[in-house]
XYZ file of C-alpha atoms in Angstrom:
700
model
C 39.269 -114.676 -47.435
C 36.829 -114.504 -50.341
C 35.411 -117.798 -49.106
C 34.156 -116.182 -45.909
C 30.873 -117.773 -44.834
C 27.780 -115.635 -44.321
C 24.106 -116.325 -43.738
C 21.076 -114.025 -43.654
C 21.116 -113.915 -39.905
C 18.059 -112.752 -38.009
C 16.502 -109.647 -36.535
C 18.180 -108.986 -33.210
C 19.483 -106.101 -31.192
C 20.632 -103.425 -33.614
C 24.388 -103.074 -33.959
C 26.611 -106.111 -33.478
C 26.132 -109.186 -31.329
C 29.101 -111.464 -30.686
C 28.669 -115.241 -30.391
C 31.112 -118.130 -30.227
C 30.516 -118.851 -33.921
C 30.654 -115.317 -35.290
C 28.921 -111.936 -35.271
C 25.379 -110.821 -36.040
C 25.014 -107.410 -37.725
C 21.753 -105.427 -37.696
C 21.217 -101.918 -39.011
C 18.223 -99.702 -39.805
C 17.326 -98.211 -43.174
C 13.825 -97.775 -44.537
C 14.611 -96.385 -47.966
C 17.899 -98.049 -48.930
C 17.959 -100.381 -51.933
C 21.025 -102.370 -50.919
C 23.599 -102.316 -48.111
C 27.259 -103.361 -48.204
C 29.188 -104.513 -45.126
C 32.920 -103.930 -45.646
C 35.315 -105.921 -43.460
C 38.834 -104.626 -42.722
C 41.913 -106.459 -41.534
C 43.563 -103.472 -39.800
C 42.754 -99.852 -38.925
C 45.220 -98.563 -41.547
C 43.748 -100.475 -44.469
C 42.604 -98.412 -47.445
C 40.362 -101.179 -48.764
C 38.269 -103.943 -47.205
C 39.461 -107.522 -47.457
C 35.880 -108.655 -47.998
C 32.496 -107.082 -48.770
C 29.214 -108.683 -47.767
C 26.265 -107.612 -49.868
C 22.891 -107.355 -48.112
C 19.843 -107.383 -50.354
C 16.245 -106.734 -49.352
C 14.974 -110.183 -50.356
C 17.080 -112.161 -47.889
C 18.640 -109.671 -45.499
C 15.794 -107.357 -44.563
C 12.930 -107.711 -42.107
C 10.752 -104.641 -41.961
C 13.240 -101.767 -41.912
C 16.048 -103.791 -40.319
C 18.857 -105.225 -42.424
C 20.676 -108.190 -40.953
C 23.448 -110.680 -41.657
C 25.565 -113.218 -39.778
C 29.280 -113.523 -40.554
C 30.886 -116.701 -39.318
C 34.329 -116.540 -37.713
C 34.356 -112.816 -36.850
C 35.168 -111.881 -33.279
C 35.603 -108.976 -30.903
C 38.257 -106.553 -32.142
C 37.479 -107.065 -35.842
C 36.778 -104.000 -37.985
C 34.032 -102.946 -40.364
C 32.255 -100.098 -42.172
C 29.051 -99.889 -44.204
C 28.053 -98.457 -47.575
C 24.422 -97.882 -48.535
C 22.857 -97.779 -51.994
C 19.679 -95.848 -52.668
C 18.286 -92.694 -54.281
C 20.288 -89.494 -54.176
C 17.458 -86.966 -54.390
C 18.158 -84.234 -51.825
C 14.987 -82.339 -52.742
C 13.062 -85.326 -51.394
C 15.377 -85.777 -48.394
C 17.412 -88.729 -49.715
C 21.228 -88.603 -49.729
C 22.276 -92.198 -50.384
C 25.719 -92.752 -51.905
C 27.019 -96.300 -52.291
C 30.601 -95.079 -52.648
C 30.576 -93.363 -49.234
C 31.868 -95.475 -46.322
C 29.641 -95.091 -43.266
C 29.961 -95.799 -39.576
C 27.492 -98.122 -37.922
C 25.222 -95.731 -35.946
C 25.406 -98.254 -33.090
C 29.126 -99.024 -33.231
C 30.469 -99.601 -29.720
C 34.020 -98.490 -30.460
C 36.111 -96.852 -33.190
C 39.711 -97.338 -34.160
C 42.117 -94.417 -34.276
C 41.876 -91.977 -37.160
C 40.036 -88.874 -38.300
C 37.377 -87.994 -40.815
C 37.790 -84.246 -40.822
C 41.570 -84.106 -40.756
C 42.057 -86.114 -43.945
C 38.714 -86.336 -45.743
C 36.704 -83.672 -47.499
C 33.483 -83.883 -49.512
C 34.173 -84.391 -53.200
C 37.802 -85.414 -52.703
C 39.514 -88.771 -52.507
C 38.501 -90.749 -49.455
C 41.591 -91.588 -47.423
C 40.263 -94.803 -45.972
C 43.606 -95.662 -44.413
C 43.139 -92.594 -42.193
C 39.423 -93.131 -41.543
C 38.439 -94.767 -38.250
C 36.871 -98.200 -38.533
C 34.041 -99.543 -36.388
C 35.226 -102.106 -33.861
C 33.263 -105.197 -32.845
C 32.932 -105.262 -29.046
C 31.890 -108.121 -26.788
C 30.399 -106.512 -23.689
C 30.078 -109.870 -21.951
C 33.854 -110.163 -21.764
C 34.233 -107.514 -19.020
C 34.114 -108.406 -15.333
C 32.259 -105.716 -13.418
C 32.820 -107.654 -10.189
C 30.191 -106.377 -7.719
C 29.804 -102.894 -9.218
C 26.320 -101.458 -8.783
C 24.715 -98.052 -9.352
C 25.317 -95.802 -6.354
C 21.880 -94.115 -6.509
C 22.960 -91.158 -4.361
C 19.848 -89.064 -3.588
C 19.628 -85.800 -5.487
C 19.489 -83.748 -2.292
C 22.870 -85.193 -1.274
C 24.489 -84.664 -4.663
C 27.342 -82.281 -5.451
C 28.344 -82.302 -9.122
C 31.859 -81.643 -10.406
C 31.853 -80.810 -14.126
C 35.091 -81.920 -15.771
C 36.710 -82.744 -19.100
C 38.290 -86.209 -19.196
C 41.317 -85.128 -21.201
C 41.665 -81.628 -19.781
C 41.656 -82.900 -16.206
C 45.076 -84.581 -16.490
C 46.533 -83.530 -19.877
C 48.846 -80.923 -18.389
C 52.409 -82.017 -17.595
C 51.728 -80.594 -14.136
C 49.274 -83.446 -13.447
C 52.110 -85.853 -12.725
C 50.040 -88.865 -13.764
C 51.378 -91.828 -15.687
C 48.606 -91.683 -18.282
C 47.815 -87.993 -18.927
C 44.607 -87.016 -20.691
C 42.977 -90.427 -20.414
C 40.359 -92.411 -18.545
C 43.229 -93.995 -16.652
C 44.523 -90.537 -15.791
C 41.177 -89.817 -14.127
C 41.587 -93.005 -12.079
C 44.980 -91.761 -10.884
C 43.352 -88.549 -9.608
C 40.496 -90.205 -7.710
C 42.121 -89.469 -4.318
C 41.901 -85.763 -5.171
C 38.229 -86.096 -6.124
C 37.546 -87.928 -2.871
C 39.310 -85.211 -0.891
C 36.916 -82.643 -2.357
C 33.847 -84.498 -1.102
C 31.886 -84.252 -4.353
C 29.314 -86.958 -5.130
C 29.479 -87.063 -8.928
C 31.641 -86.155 -11.877
C 29.767 -84.816 -14.890
C 31.968 -85.583 -17.880
C 31.953 -83.341 -20.920
C 31.161 -85.409 -24.041
C 32.928 -88.775 -24.143
C 30.872 -90.277 -26.973
C 33.110 -90.573 -30.030
C 33.730 -87.289 -31.849
C 36.377 -85.950 -34.195
C 38.403 -83.120 -32.680
C 39.660 -82.131 -36.147
C 36.198 -80.990 -37.188
C 37.336 -77.488 -36.220
C 39.508 -75.985 -38.942
C 40.086 -72.548 -37.368
C 43.645 -71.322 -36.937
C 44.941 -69.710 -33.761
C 45.918 -66.224 -34.973
C 48.693 -65.949 -32.385
C 50.377 -69.336 -32.830
C 49.262 -70.327 -36.348
C 48.287 -73.767 -34.993
C 45.091 -75.461 -36.154
C 42.629 -75.607 -33.295
C 40.428 -78.520 -32.292
C 36.934 -79.358 -31.198
C 38.121 -79.821 -27.622
C 34.773 -79.971 -25.820
C 33.328 -82.614 -28.148
C 29.779 -81.316 -28.647
C 29.550 -82.881 -32.103
C 28.944 -86.589 -31.788
C 29.802 -89.224 -34.382
C 29.395 -92.443 -32.388
C 26.673 -92.404 -29.751
C 27.437 -95.872 -28.360
C 31.225 -95.559 -28.360
C 33.554 -94.028 -25.736
C 36.133 -91.736 -27.302
C 39.102 -93.781 -28.453
C 41.741 -91.082 -27.977
C 40.855 -90.743 -24.272
C 42.149 -94.276 -23.741
C 45.768 -94.924 -22.815
C 45.420 -98.256 -24.648
C 44.760 -97.476 -28.329
C 44.225 -101.038 -29.522
C 40.852 -101.449 -31.238
C 38.131 -101.725 -28.599
C 40.429 -101.168 -25.618
C 38.765 -97.807 -24.921
C 35.605 -99.647 -23.823
C 37.462 -101.632 -21.204
C 39.356 -98.586 -19.963
C 36.177 -96.500 -19.718
C 34.579 -99.281 -17.678
C 37.657 -99.430 -15.463
C 37.257 -95.702 -14.788
C 33.566 -96.023 -13.918
C 34.205 -98.982 -11.625
C 37.031 -97.159 -9.852
C 34.937 -94.024 -9.357
C 32.074 -96.101 -7.993
C 34.443 -97.806 -5.580
C 35.373 -94.316 -4.393
C 31.708 -93.398 -3.870
C 31.543 -91.107 -6.903
C 28.822 -91.292 -9.543
C 29.475 -90.810 -13.264
C 27.174 -88.526 -15.259
C 27.619 -88.038 -19.006
C 27.047 -84.825 -20.938
C 25.222 -86.166 -24.014
C 24.508 -84.436 -27.320
C 21.419 -85.828 -29.038
C 20.240 -82.503 -30.472
C 22.561 -82.586 -33.525
C 25.374 -84.625 -35.051
C 28.723 -84.001 -36.732
C 27.252 -84.465 -40.214
C 26.462 -80.744 -40.483
C 24.140 -79.081 -42.973
C 23.649 -79.604 -46.712
C 27.369 -78.875 -47.217
C 28.440 -81.432 -44.641
C 29.706 -84.982 -44.946
C 27.817 -88.269 -44.648
C 29.094 -90.262 -41.684
C 26.184 -92.448 -40.594
C 22.596 -91.159 -40.199
C 22.613 -89.116 -43.389
C 23.763 -92.100 -45.388
C 21.370 -94.616 -43.813
C 18.157 -92.553 -43.904
C 18.591 -88.810 -43.897
C 14.914 -87.806 -43.983
C 14.045 -89.868 -40.903
C 16.879 -88.795 -38.611
C 16.895 -85.031 -39.260
C 14.544 -82.076 -39.284
C 14.502 -80.912 -42.913
C 13.025 -77.711 -44.340
C 9.476 -78.840 -45.233
C 9.301 -77.524 -48.801
C 13.028 -77.771 -49.506
C 14.215 -81.031 -48.015
C 17.698 -80.523 -49.384
C 18.181 -78.064 -46.490
C 18.366 -78.700 -42.745
C 16.616 -76.956 -39.876
C 19.194 -75.666 -37.434
C 17.670 -75.509 -33.943
C 21.044 -76.563 -32.523
C 23.104 -73.781 -34.084
C 25.437 -76.473 -35.417
C 24.053 -77.086 -38.898
C 21.402 -79.718 -38.305
C 18.801 -80.835 -35.757
C 17.973 -84.426 -34.884
C 14.336 -85.412 -35.452
C 14.251 -86.751 -31.912
C 10.521 -87.408 -31.609
C 10.250 -89.590 -34.697
C 9.497 -93.080 -33.284
C 12.589 -94.610 -34.917
C 14.860 -91.898 -33.535
C 13.201 -92.120 -30.130
C 14.034 -95.818 -30.035
C 17.623 -95.097 -31.047
C 18.086 -92.563 -28.227
C 16.414 -94.767 -25.616
C 18.514 -97.767 -26.697
C 21.629 -95.617 -26.463
C 20.803 -94.493 -22.922
C 20.045 -98.101 -21.969
C 23.431 -99.170 -23.300
C 25.361 -96.606 -21.252
C 23.436 -97.514 -18.108
C 23.359 -101.308 -18.467
C 26.690 -101.993 -20.171
C 28.794 -99.002 -19.128
C 27.240 -98.504 -15.647
C 26.877 -94.722 -15.817
C 24.580 -93.073 -13.273
C 22.895 -90.345 -15.290
C 22.978 -87.835 -18.098
C 23.027 -84.110 -18.752
C 21.298 -83.412 -22.084
C 22.867 -80.614 -24.138
C 20.354 -78.144 -25.636
C 17.614 -80.446 -24.412
C 14.747 -78.281 -25.655
C 15.550 -79.483 -29.170
C 14.526 -82.934 -27.964
C 11.027 -81.621 -27.210
C 10.359 -80.448 -30.772
C 7.741 -82.441 -32.648
C 8.230 -83.662 -36.205
C 7.179 -80.233 -37.486
C 9.860 -78.601 -35.373
C 7.570 -77.021 -32.758
C 8.451 -77.307 -29.053
C 5.876 -79.514 -27.352
C 4.659 -79.621 -23.756
C 3.942 -83.327 -24.190
C 7.130 -84.348 -25.979
C 7.117 -88.165 -26.257
C 10.886 -88.584 -25.972
C 11.454 -86.611 -22.776
C 8.422 -88.289 -21.205
C 9.794 -91.708 -22.190
C 13.199 -90.916 -20.714
C 11.582 -89.796 -17.462
C 9.329 -92.847 -17.142
C 11.553 -95.530 -18.683
C 11.860 -98.480 -16.314
C 15.602 -98.986 -16.899
C 16.389 -95.275 -16.573
C 14.022 -94.686 -13.676
C 16.702 -94.218 -10.998
C 19.234 -92.437 -13.167
C 19.738 -88.704 -12.905
C 18.408 -86.820 -15.931
C 19.411 -83.178 -16.290
C 18.208 -80.855 -19.043
C 19.857 -77.792 -20.450
C 16.331 -76.406 -20.914
C 16.811 -74.319 -24.043
C 18.137 -74.629 -27.592
C 19.466 -72.307 -30.282
C 16.160 -72.106 -32.125
C 14.400 -69.947 -29.531
C 12.953 -72.629 -27.230
C 13.381 -71.776 -23.542
C 11.767 -74.114 -20.989
C 13.366 -73.300 -17.642
C 11.019 -74.373 -14.882
C 8.673 -76.283 -17.173
C 10.834 -78.707 -19.103
C 8.353 -81.367 -20.224
C 8.532 -84.946 -19.062
C 8.152 -85.126 -15.294
C 11.114 -85.662 -12.989
C 13.730 -83.781 -15.000
C 16.328 -81.623 -13.272
C 17.382 -78.439 -15.055
C 20.453 -76.283 -15.330
C 19.131 -73.160 -13.609
C 20.464 -70.096 -15.405
C 18.265 -67.892 -13.193
C 20.389 -69.060 -10.278
C 23.617 -68.362 -12.177
C 22.640 -64.845 -13.184
C 20.913 -63.867 -9.931
C 23.806 -64.943 -7.718
C 26.402 -63.384 -10.014
C 24.582 -60.043 -9.871
C 23.987 -60.177 -6.118
C 27.595 -60.971 -5.224
C 28.823 -58.415 -7.747
C 26.877 -55.858 -5.715
C 24.125 -54.940 -8.159
C 21.317 -52.864 -6.689
C 17.998 -54.339 -5.550
C 18.757 -57.886 -6.582
C 18.481 -59.289 -3.043
C 14.909 -60.508 -3.600
C 15.997 -62.491 -6.661
C 19.000 -63.919 -4.805
C 16.805 -64.984 -1.873
C 14.490 -66.872 -4.218
C 17.425 -68.702 -5.797
C 19.076 -69.534 -2.452
C 15.748 -70.924 -1.214
C 15.518 -73.372 -4.120
C 13.713 -71.440 -6.897
C 10.182 -72.385 -5.905
C 8.908 -69.830 -8.416
C 10.246 -72.104 -11.157
C 9.607 -75.613 -9.843
C 6.730 -75.635 -7.332
C 3.924 -75.269 -9.879
C 5.009 -78.425 -11.725
C 5.163 -80.408 -8.499
C 8.926 -80.605 -8.435
C 11.226 -79.556 -5.620
C 14.471 -77.689 -5.001
C 16.431 -80.814 -5.996
C 15.247 -80.283 -9.582
C 17.344 -77.110 -9.728
C 20.966 -77.641 -10.704
C 22.542 -74.561 -9.142
C 25.686 -73.240 -10.729
C 27.654 -70.019 -10.935
C 30.030 -71.246 -13.630
C 30.016 -74.045 -16.195
C 32.332 -75.153 -18.987
C 30.636 -72.572 -21.223
C 31.673 -69.150 -19.889
C 34.167 -67.662 -17.467
C 35.789 -69.782 -14.801
C 35.088 -68.541 -11.288
C 38.515 -66.920 -11.133
C 37.941 -65.124 -14.422
C 34.492 -64.012 -13.251
C 36.201 -61.777 -10.683
C 39.199 -60.905 -12.888
C 37.788 -59.709 -16.223
C 35.094 -57.276 -17.283
C 35.150 -58.510 -20.874
C 35.743 -61.776 -22.726
C 39.164 -62.319 -24.310
C 38.596 -64.925 -27.021
C 41.064 -63.546 -29.560
C 42.912 -66.860 -29.782
C 39.762 -68.678 -30.931
C 40.258 -67.356 -34.463
C 36.883 -65.594 -34.632
C 38.058 -62.051 -33.907
C 36.547 -62.182 -30.414
C 33.014 -62.382 -31.827
C 32.270 -65.751 -30.249
C 31.200 -66.333 -26.651
C 28.689 -64.452 -24.541
C 28.978 -60.737 -23.845
C 26.624 -61.051 -20.850
C 29.093 -62.308 -18.277
C 27.878 -60.352 -15.227
C 31.508 -60.211 -14.122
C 33.689 -57.553 -12.469
C 37.461 -57.173 -12.557
C 37.669 -55.110 -9.328
C 39.695 -52.337 -10.853
C 42.139 -54.042 -13.187
C 41.586 -56.238 -16.239
C 43.412 -59.531 -15.792
C 45.993 -60.843 -13.313
C 47.551 -58.329 -10.955
C 50.044 -58.184 -8.103
C 48.006 -55.492 -6.336
C 47.348 -57.079 -2.922
C 44.073 -55.223 -2.328
C 42.596 -56.325 -5.649
C 43.787 -59.882 -5.125
C 42.283 -59.953 -1.638
C 38.830 -58.837 -2.775
C 38.898 -61.262 -5.709
C 39.681 -64.155 -3.368
C 36.950 -62.980 -1.012
C 34.393 -62.883 -3.828
C 35.307 -66.444 -4.821
C 34.727 -67.524 -1.220
C 31.362 -65.757 -1.421
C 30.385 -67.623 -4.583
C 31.327 -71.014 -3.156
C 29.644 -70.306 0.187
C 26.410 -69.251 -1.499
C 26.470 -72.289 -3.763
C 26.882 -74.711 -0.848
C 24.232 -73.189 1.446
C 21.597 -72.908 -1.306
C 18.751 -75.386 -1.624
C 19.084 -77.446 -4.790
C 21.940 -79.433 -6.308
C 25.251 -77.532 -6.515
C 27.549 -77.907 -9.505
C 30.910 -76.309 -10.147
C 33.654 -76.635 -12.771
C 36.874 -78.553 -12.252
C 39.571 -76.124 -11.189
C 37.307 -73.428 -9.760
C 38.297 -74.674 -6.306
C 41.928 -73.684 -7.044
C 41.277 -70.542 -9.155
C 41.895 -72.117 -12.551
C 42.001 -69.385 -15.201
C 41.397 -69.415 -18.944
C 42.916 -65.963 -19.372
C 39.491 -64.417 -19.868
C 38.484 -66.837 -22.634
C 34.789 -67.587 -22.054
C 34.374 -69.997 -24.982
C 37.395 -72.287 -24.886
C 35.708 -75.032 -26.926
C 38.621 -75.046 -29.390
C 41.540 -74.772 -26.996
C 43.148 -78.170 -26.423
C 46.059 -76.642 -24.536
C 46.981 -74.912 -21.278
C 44.047 -72.508 -21.653
C 41.626 -75.358 -20.977
C 43.725 -77.888 -19.091
C 43.652 -78.194 -15.312
C 46.921 -76.705 -14.033
C 47.847 -78.856 -11.063
C 50.308 -76.242 -9.820
C 47.171 -74.321 -8.811
C 46.470 -76.971 -6.169
C 49.630 -75.941 -4.351
C 49.452 -72.236 -5.172
C 45.859 -71.917 -3.979
C 45.843 -74.504 -1.218
C 44.002 -72.180 1.155
C 41.013 -71.814 -1.173
C 41.028 -75.555 -1.821
C 40.870 -76.238 1.913
C 38.035 -73.694 2.225
C 36.014 -75.456 -0.486
C 36.699 -78.898 1.009
C 35.435 -77.690 4.373
C 32.409 -76.032 2.804
C 31.426 -79.275 1.081
C 31.934 -81.149 4.338
C 29.690 -78.647 6.121
C 26.957 -79.072 3.526
C 27.221 -82.857 3.589
C 26.958 -82.969 7.384
C 23.870 -80.778 7.738
C 20.494 -81.614 6.126
C 19.240 -78.033 6.580
C 21.294 -77.165 3.476
C 19.910 -79.901 1.245
C 16.191 -80.248 1.788
C 14.123 -82.389 -0.567
C 11.085 -80.098 -0.284
C 10.619 -76.335 -0.406
C 10.568 -74.291 2.789
C 7.222 -74.129 4.570
C 7.845 -71.109 6.794
C 6.002 -70.543 10.095
C 3.920 -73.725 9.893
C 7.078 -75.865 10.214
C 7.875 -74.631 13.726
C 7.533 -77.211 16.510
C 7.411 -76.542 20.265
C 8.335 -72.865 19.790
C 11.520 -73.814 17.945
C 12.500 -71.726 14.884
C 10.739 -72.629 11.607
C 12.650 -74.073 8.664
C 13.512 -70.567 7.454
C 13.081 -67.024 8.727
C 14.252 -63.921 6.873
C 15.708 -60.828 8.553
C 16.885 -57.341 7.700
C 20.250 -56.261 9.060
C 18.571 -54.831 12.202
C 16.727 -58.059 12.952
C 13.361 -56.876 11.672
C 11.167 -58.580 9.084
C 12.399 -57.523 5.621
C 10.534 -55.090 3.421
C 11.433 -56.916 0.216
C 10.836 -53.869 -1.937
C 13.631 -52.096 -0.085
C 16.123 -54.908 0.462
C 19.388 -53.956 -1.212
C 22.720 -55.777 -1.097
C 21.858 -57.570 2.152
C 20.231 -60.878 3.018
C 19.829 -62.500 6.403
C 18.131 -65.791 7.178
C 17.958 -68.407 9.912
C 17.559 -72.104 9.191
C 15.757 -74.066 11.901
C 17.403 -77.384 12.652
C 14.397 -78.828 14.487
C 11.728 -77.781 11.996
C 9.552 -80.305 10.218
C 10.651 -81.677 6.856
C 14.150 -82.791 7.867
C 15.254 -86.429 8.090
C 16.763 -85.730 11.531
C 17.268 -82.865 13.938
C 20.069 -80.516 12.963
C 21.758 -77.377 14.224
C 20.278 -73.981 13.538
C 22.212 -71.760 11.160
C 22.145 -68.017 10.644
C 23.482 -66.535 7.404
C 24.189 -62.837 6.839
C 25.228 -61.710 3.362
C 26.525 -58.149 3.028
C 27.307 -57.330 -0.598
C 27.628 -53.591 0.041
C 30.910 -51.671 -0.019
C 30.331 -50.679 3.623
C 30.507 -52.782 6.765
C 27.245 -53.318 8.618
C 26.481 -54.118 12.243
C 23.737 -56.711 12.271
C 21.310 -57.939 14.923
C 21.483 -61.712 15.349
C 18.197 -63.589 15.872
C 17.842 -66.113 18.665
C 18.826 -69.737 18.129
C 16.908 -72.745 19.447
C 16.396 -72.769 23.198
C 19.443 -73.665 25.241
C 21.871 -73.082 22.388
C 24.478 -70.417 21.570
C 25.775 -69.061 18.282
C 29.251 -69.986 17.064
C 30.984 -68.561 14.007
C 31.717 -71.205 11.371
C 32.295 -69.006 8.273
C 33.349 -65.409 7.747
C 34.499 -64.884 4.173
C 36.099 -61.536 5.023
C 38.859 -63.399 6.861
C 41.723 -64.003 4.444
C 43.282 -66.925 6.282
C 42.560 -70.575 7.037
C 40.301 -69.462 9.912
C 37.728 -68.107 7.452
C 35.943 -71.447 7.974
C 35.992 -73.403 11.233
C 34.552 -76.900 11.631
C 34.667 -79.983 13.836
C 34.295 -78.300 17.231
C 36.690 -75.476 16.404
C 33.929 -72.938 15.703
C 34.380 -69.531 17.341
C 32.192 -68.931 20.403
C 30.763 -65.430 19.989
C 31.112 -63.121 22.976
C 28.136 -61.135 21.739
C 25.079 -63.197 20.901
C 23.160 -60.138 19.727
C 25.392 -58.282 17.256
C 28.143 -58.896 14.717
C 29.965 -56.584 12.321
C 29.665 -58.135 8.864
C 32.402 -56.701 6.708
C 31.808 -55.315 3.232
C 31.440 -57.880 0.448
C 31.351 -60.813 2.823
C 29.193 -63.625 4.144
C 28.815 -64.708 7.761
C 27.537 -68.159 8.748
C 26.773 -68.973 12.386
C 25.943 -72.396 13.834
C 23.996 -72.971 17.037
C 25.292 -75.441 19.602
């Protein structure tokens, strides 16, 4: 094998490019002196069978190093090593003895860096993953195309690929894998959601977490995956087929199957930091190829890293080279992997300029918004970071959607029964125009959520007053203390029927509010069947039953599941619940029909918003301007008080009567009635709305 034939190659697309004759390699480094390409025969090899030396005279054009290796093919394995100055005070951390991953590797073999390798110790290369050469042209997408579901018709289901089917209760043939997700597509279809938002699937090392569970003594993992190693590679261990490169094919199979089912695929992506950590971390790729370009370093002490992410380092995202890397990565996942959009973790870090200051004209976020390839993808920002940036309502770049934490907190407080929060809740239900109107955006730019992966599940939100993260190994110091939750008289699970009844009712309230609010609703996998994490509100390290979807809950909480399915169906059928523009009020009324929205106090009068407390009432006009087609009128009454209230019902459109479609106080399957089964009200003027409940009427 020493006679392997190489040539200088040429500048091409960075990463690897497969041809019939061999493989082109291209990688970036501005300050390296020499680069070594190590070729491996198998994933378990401790040493390469051949090393190709790249020198700047023949293998470098500008800052791109390139080589062509004849005879290599898809499935072959490689790593890099990079020679250059090791002067941390000047930002350089080159080490020619350190094996490195290709920053643009499209797949990794099995293995772990953090389980077997430690800085300063022997490098167990037989346990280290190898980069896998992938030929994207070999996959047949058939007629798969982006679904391009409009934002106003979107309902997002946030889920963890492994956690969704890892439990033995899932009953799938391939638990915890992309193929396991495929097996559960009928369930996803039955829900009626439009998109799955997958927690990180770009390659990461779950053994990065070295904490020990104090109860079991078992080493915990980085289960969520918010610590990326390979930005172009789907996680190998989520594939049922572990052969090198097979994860790419299986991920594509999953996307194609979801698209065939009418479900979009959104990826939770982590460009704000990497797994390389701070000055005490380990070189995996960026640090070893050109540390000072890829990271924000302390200006006068470049041996140290700025930490806007809270995870040890911060990516220098607005450096032109790093911008190109991120854009190329997004292009790859859209063009080659067919994903439909992205949720950007701690996205405010991506708006920081090269001096680390948040910018209103951040080049990267503007590029992502305006990029011609990404133009029809969904782009969702978590509009804050851990360095103090908070950009809710004004995330820079144009068409961005945002996780709306104002919605989360306002609705939690209102349904909990907090005093004088009705005004805030009304603003959130109406689409948060206070946040998005000034920038020219609409309600669809608000991603409305009550729960997310980070925090209590919806069941735990009504079951616990305090977090219970003792098993995370951090003495319950981790996770938020601001949960805005209420246990209804007992901390944790209970057999008390009264407590259980009010908890179930509150969950119906949360789901009802989420589905009748303007904006894009999102909820967490398992909330629809009362999945619990035992009060753990930061289960990032729990790769076990705490985090996994328990499929027994589907049977045990079938009534709630049916309620949520019907709610989603109701929202999907009626455009009054998913407007593209903000409400216009009285000016939207046509021919004396009700306007798009009218607000009422419990007695039918116009609200005095300074006095509104624990009650909201509003009518949605189905014939108002701004809708794609005529719809029914709806009247919603929300009584979050501990007392029942007799309300006055406003008039519907002429010639129509009110029918009851939802009453969350009813603890049976009749709490929601659809498809012509709605309850014809004997009284069209009054209704007793029970304590802690929501009433929804439809006009027909």
